[in-house]
XYZ file of C-alpha atoms in Angstrom:
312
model
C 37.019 -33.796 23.855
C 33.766 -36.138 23.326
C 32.330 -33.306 26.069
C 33.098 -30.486 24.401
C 31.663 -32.278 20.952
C 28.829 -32.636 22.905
C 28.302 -29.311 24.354
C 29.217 -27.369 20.615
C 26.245 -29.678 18.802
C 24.024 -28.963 21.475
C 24.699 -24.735 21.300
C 24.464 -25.129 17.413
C 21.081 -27.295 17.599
C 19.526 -24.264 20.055
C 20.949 -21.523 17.829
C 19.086 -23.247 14.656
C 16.063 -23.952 16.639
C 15.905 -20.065 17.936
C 16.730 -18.860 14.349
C 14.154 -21.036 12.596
C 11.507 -19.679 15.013
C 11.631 -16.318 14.655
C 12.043 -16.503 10.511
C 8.836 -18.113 10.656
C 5.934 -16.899 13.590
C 3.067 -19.127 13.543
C 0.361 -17.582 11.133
C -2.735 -16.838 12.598
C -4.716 -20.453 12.047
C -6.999 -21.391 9.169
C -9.067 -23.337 11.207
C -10.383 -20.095 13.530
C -11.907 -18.715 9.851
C -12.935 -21.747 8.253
C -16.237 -22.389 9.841
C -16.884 -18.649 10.633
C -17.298 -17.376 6.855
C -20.765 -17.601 6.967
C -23.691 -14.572 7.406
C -23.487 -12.734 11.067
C -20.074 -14.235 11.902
C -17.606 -12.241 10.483
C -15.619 -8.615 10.059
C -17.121 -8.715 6.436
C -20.522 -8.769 7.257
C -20.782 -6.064 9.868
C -19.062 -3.776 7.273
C -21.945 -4.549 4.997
C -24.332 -4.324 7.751
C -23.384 -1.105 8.968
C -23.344 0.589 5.496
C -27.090 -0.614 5.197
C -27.724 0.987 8.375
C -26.619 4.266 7.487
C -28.535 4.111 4.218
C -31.803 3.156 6.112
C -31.124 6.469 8.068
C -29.800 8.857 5.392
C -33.356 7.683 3.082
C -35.697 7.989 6.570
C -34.314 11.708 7.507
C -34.681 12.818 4.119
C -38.353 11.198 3.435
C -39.527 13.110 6.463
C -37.683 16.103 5.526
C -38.952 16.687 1.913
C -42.709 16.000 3.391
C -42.167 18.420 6.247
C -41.031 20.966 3.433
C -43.833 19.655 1.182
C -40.975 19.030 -1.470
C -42.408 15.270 -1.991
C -45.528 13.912 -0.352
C -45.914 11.303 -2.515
C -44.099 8.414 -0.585
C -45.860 7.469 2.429
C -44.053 4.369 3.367
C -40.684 4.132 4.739
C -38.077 1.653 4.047
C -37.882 -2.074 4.635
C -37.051 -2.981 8.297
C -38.326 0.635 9.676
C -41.404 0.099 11.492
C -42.340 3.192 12.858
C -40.843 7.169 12.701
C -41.245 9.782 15.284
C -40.392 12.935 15.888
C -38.331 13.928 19.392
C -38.393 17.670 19.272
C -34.574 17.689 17.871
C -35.127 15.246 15.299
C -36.216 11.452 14.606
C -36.225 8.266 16.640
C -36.264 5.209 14.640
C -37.809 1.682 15.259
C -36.706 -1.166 13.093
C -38.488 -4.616 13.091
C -39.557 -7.351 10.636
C -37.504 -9.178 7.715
C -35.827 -7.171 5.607
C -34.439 -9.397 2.257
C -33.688 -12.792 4.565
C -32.624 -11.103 7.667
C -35.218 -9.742 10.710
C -34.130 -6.386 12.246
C -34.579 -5.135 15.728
C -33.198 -1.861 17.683
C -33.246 1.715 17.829
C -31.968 4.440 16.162
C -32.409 8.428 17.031
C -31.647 11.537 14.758
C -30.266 15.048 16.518
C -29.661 18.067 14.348
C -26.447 19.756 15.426
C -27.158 23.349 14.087
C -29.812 24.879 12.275
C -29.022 24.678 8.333
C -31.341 22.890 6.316
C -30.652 19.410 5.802
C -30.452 20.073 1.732
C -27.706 23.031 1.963
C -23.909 22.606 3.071
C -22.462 21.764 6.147
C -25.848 20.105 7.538
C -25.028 17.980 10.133
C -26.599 15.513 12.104
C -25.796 13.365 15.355
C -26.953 9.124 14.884
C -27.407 7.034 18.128
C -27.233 3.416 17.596
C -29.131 1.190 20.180
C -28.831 -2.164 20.258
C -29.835 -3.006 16.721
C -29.709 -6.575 16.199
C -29.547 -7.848 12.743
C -30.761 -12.115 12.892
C -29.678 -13.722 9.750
C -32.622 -16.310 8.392
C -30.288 -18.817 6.483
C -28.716 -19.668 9.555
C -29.532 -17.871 12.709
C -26.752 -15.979 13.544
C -26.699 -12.914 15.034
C -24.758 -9.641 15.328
C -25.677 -6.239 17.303
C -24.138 -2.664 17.028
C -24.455 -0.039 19.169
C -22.588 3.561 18.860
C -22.664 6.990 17.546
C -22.313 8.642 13.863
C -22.082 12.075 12.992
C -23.314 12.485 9.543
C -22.480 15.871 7.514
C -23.734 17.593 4.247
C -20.429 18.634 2.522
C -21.763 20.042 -0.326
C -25.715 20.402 0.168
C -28.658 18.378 -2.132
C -30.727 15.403 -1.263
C -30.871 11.830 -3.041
C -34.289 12.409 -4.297
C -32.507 15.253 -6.652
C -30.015 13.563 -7.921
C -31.614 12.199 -10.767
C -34.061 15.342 -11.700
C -30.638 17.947 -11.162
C -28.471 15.243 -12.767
C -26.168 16.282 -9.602
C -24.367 14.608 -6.627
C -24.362 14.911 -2.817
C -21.130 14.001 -0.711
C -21.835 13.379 2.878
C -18.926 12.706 5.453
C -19.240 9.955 8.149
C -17.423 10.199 11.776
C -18.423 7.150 14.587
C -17.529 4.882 16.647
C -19.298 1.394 16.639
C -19.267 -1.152 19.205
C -20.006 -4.746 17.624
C -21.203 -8.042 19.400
C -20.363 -10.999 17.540
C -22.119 -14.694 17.681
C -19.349 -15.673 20.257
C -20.327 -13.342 23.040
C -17.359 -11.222 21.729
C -17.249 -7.381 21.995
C -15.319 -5.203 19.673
C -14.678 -1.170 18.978
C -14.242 0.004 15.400
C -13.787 3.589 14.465
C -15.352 4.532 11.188
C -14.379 7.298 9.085
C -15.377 7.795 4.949
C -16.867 9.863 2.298
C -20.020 8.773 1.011
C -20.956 10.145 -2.193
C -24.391 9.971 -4.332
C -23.907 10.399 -8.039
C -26.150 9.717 -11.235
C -25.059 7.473 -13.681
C -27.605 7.899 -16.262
C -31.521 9.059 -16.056
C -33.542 6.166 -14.379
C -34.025 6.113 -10.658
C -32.321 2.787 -10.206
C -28.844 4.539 -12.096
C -28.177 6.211 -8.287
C -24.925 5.078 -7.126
C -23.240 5.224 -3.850
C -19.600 5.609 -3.978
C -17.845 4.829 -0.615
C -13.910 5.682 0.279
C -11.877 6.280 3.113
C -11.587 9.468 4.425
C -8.725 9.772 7.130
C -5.340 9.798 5.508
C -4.245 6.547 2.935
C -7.703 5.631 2.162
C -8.554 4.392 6.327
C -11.932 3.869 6.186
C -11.658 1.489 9.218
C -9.809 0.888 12.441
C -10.217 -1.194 15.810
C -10.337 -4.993 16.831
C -11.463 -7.643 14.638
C -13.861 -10.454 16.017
C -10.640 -12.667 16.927
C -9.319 -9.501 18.755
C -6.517 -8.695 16.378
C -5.830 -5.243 15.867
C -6.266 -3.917 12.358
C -6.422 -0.940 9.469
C -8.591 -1.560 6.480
C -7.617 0.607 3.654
C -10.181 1.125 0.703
C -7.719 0.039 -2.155
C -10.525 1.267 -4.572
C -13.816 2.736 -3.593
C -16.780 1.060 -2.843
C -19.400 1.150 -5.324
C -23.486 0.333 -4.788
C -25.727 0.654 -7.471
C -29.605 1.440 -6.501
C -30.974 -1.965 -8.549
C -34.298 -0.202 -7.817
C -37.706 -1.178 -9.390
C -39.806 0.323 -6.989
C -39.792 3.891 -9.566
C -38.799 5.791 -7.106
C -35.862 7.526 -5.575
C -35.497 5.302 -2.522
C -32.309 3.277 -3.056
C -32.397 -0.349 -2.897
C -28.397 -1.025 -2.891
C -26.386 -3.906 -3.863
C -22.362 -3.661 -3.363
C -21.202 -4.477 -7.299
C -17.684 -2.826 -6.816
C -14.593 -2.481 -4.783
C -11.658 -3.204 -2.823
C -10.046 -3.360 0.357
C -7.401 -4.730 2.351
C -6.321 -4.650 6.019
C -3.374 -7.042 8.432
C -4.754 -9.468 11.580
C -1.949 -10.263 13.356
C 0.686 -11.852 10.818
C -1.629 -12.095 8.159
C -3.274 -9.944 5.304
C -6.559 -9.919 3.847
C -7.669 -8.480 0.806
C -11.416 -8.853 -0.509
C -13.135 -7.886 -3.728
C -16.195 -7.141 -4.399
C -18.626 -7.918 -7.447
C -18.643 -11.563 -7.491
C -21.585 -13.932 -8.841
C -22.296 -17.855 -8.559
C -22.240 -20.982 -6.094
C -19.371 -23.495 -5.668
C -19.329 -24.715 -8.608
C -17.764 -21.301 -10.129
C -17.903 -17.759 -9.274
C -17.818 -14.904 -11.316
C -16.471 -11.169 -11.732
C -20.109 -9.583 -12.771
C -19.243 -5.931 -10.954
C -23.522 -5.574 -11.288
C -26.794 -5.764 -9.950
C -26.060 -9.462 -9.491
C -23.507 -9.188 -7.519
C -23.991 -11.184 -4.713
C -20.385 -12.122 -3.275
C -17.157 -11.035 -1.172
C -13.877 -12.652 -2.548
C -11.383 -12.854 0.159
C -8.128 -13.612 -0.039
C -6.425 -14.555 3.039
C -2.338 -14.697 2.545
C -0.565 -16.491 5.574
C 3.371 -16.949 6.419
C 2.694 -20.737 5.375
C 0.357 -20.379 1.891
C -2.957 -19.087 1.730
C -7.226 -19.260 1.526
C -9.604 -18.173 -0.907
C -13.685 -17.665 0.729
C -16.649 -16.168 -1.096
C -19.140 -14.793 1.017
C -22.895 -14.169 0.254
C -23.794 -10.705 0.917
């Protein structure tokens, strides 16, 4: 009797043990974040990084378009972190180095034309190769490279430098693949599909926006292997917003992120971040402006949850 006492306890203890195990999976841990959430060392910051890279390219194949047309001569420098532009018989190759607003650039980039339409009428279309373009963060050193391929099309025709003068817009669609090297030697595959789309919001050069969405089904803008090498969607809950912040008078966009939203799952956890924060630790602030400055990410694990704020 005492045996079989013994024997039920110990099949109930295993069954509650087993139960309470898979109710609750261990979350992915806080600690593995904690000390990353810093420039160069995060998800967050090659999404920013690779945005600015496709506006450096977008602004440097248009410059040398409208003076090839004669449409503008008047700029004669290219933007920050582009140190020299050359033609290769099918388009551009691109050389970045020097600081660029506390980060130094290094790497290539080359432009192909994939048909023969004008790159200011529809269905434009060019090919981007990304080689090794190293962006060095000043504050702290750390380092992330990209490599890969965009195609880039005209959906609807128009340059940036019209948008203000036609009081129009210009909608270009993004298809790549980018392979990212992260601070810990880590290498990681995202696939990038969205709309970008230039729009006026008043009569000033520095009123350009840049609105950014998802463009493959439920708002995917995003999908591949996160630094930690968890698999993941991001989904643009609401677009992406950059406003030009430019007081150089001229149509060249100078972009800060002051709005948006977007969530995606690593492993057993969500994130969702917000952009369009202002401040230091003593208090941050919703601004949704020019001085924007800040990612707010929420991380929300089986066990509770994290709040970071990341400086762009």
């Amino acid at each position: 009797m005492i045996r079989l006492k013994m024997l039920l306890f110990s099949l109930t203890f295993t069954v509650i043990s087993c139960k309470k195990a898979d109710v609750s999976p261990p979350p992915i841990p806080i600690s593995a974040y904690g000390e990353e959430y810093q420039k160069g060392a995060n998800d967050e910051t090659v999404r920013l990084e690779y945005n600015r890279l496709l506006d450096l390219v977008s602004v440097a194949y248009e410059l040398d378009y409208i003076k090839s047309k004669k449409i503008d001569t008047t700029i004669t420098t290219f933007p920050c972190g582009i140190s020299s532009v050359d033609s290769n018989g099918s388009g551009l190759d691109l050389v970045f180095a020097g600081e660029c607003n506390s980060r130094i650039l290094t790497g290539k980039a080359s432009i192909e034309s994939l048909n023969t339409i004008d790159w200011n009428q529809r269905s434009a279309t060019i090919k981007i190769n990304i080689q090794d373009y190293i962006i060095k963060f000043t504050s702290n050193n750390k380092e992330i490279t990209l490599n890969g391929q965009f195609t880039l099309a005209s959906s609807n025709g128009g340059l940036i430098s019209e948008i203000i003068p036609n009081s129009g817009g210009l909608a270009h669609e993004i298809r790549g693949n980018i392979d990212i090297t992260f601070d810990n030697d880590s290498t990681r595959t995202w696939r990038i599909t969205q709309k970008r789309y230039y729009r006026s919001a008043g009569s000033r050069w520095e009123d350009i926006q840049l609105r950014i969405d998802g463009d493959s089904g439920y708002s995917i803008a995003e999908t591949g292997k996160n630094k930690m090498g968890y698999d993941f969607v991001s989904n643009y809950n609401t677009p992406l917003v950059f406003y030009s912040c430019n007081s150089n008078q001229n149509w060249i966009p100078e972009f800060t992120l002051a709005t948006g939203q977007y969530s995606y799952n690593v492993g057993t956890t969500s994130v969702n971040v917000q952009a369009g924060y202002s401040g230091e630790e003593n208090g941050y602030t919703l601004v949704e402006n020019c001085n924007s400055k800040r990612l707010k990410i929420n991380w929300y694990f089986n066990n509770g949850g994290k709040v970071e704020y990341l400086e762009y």
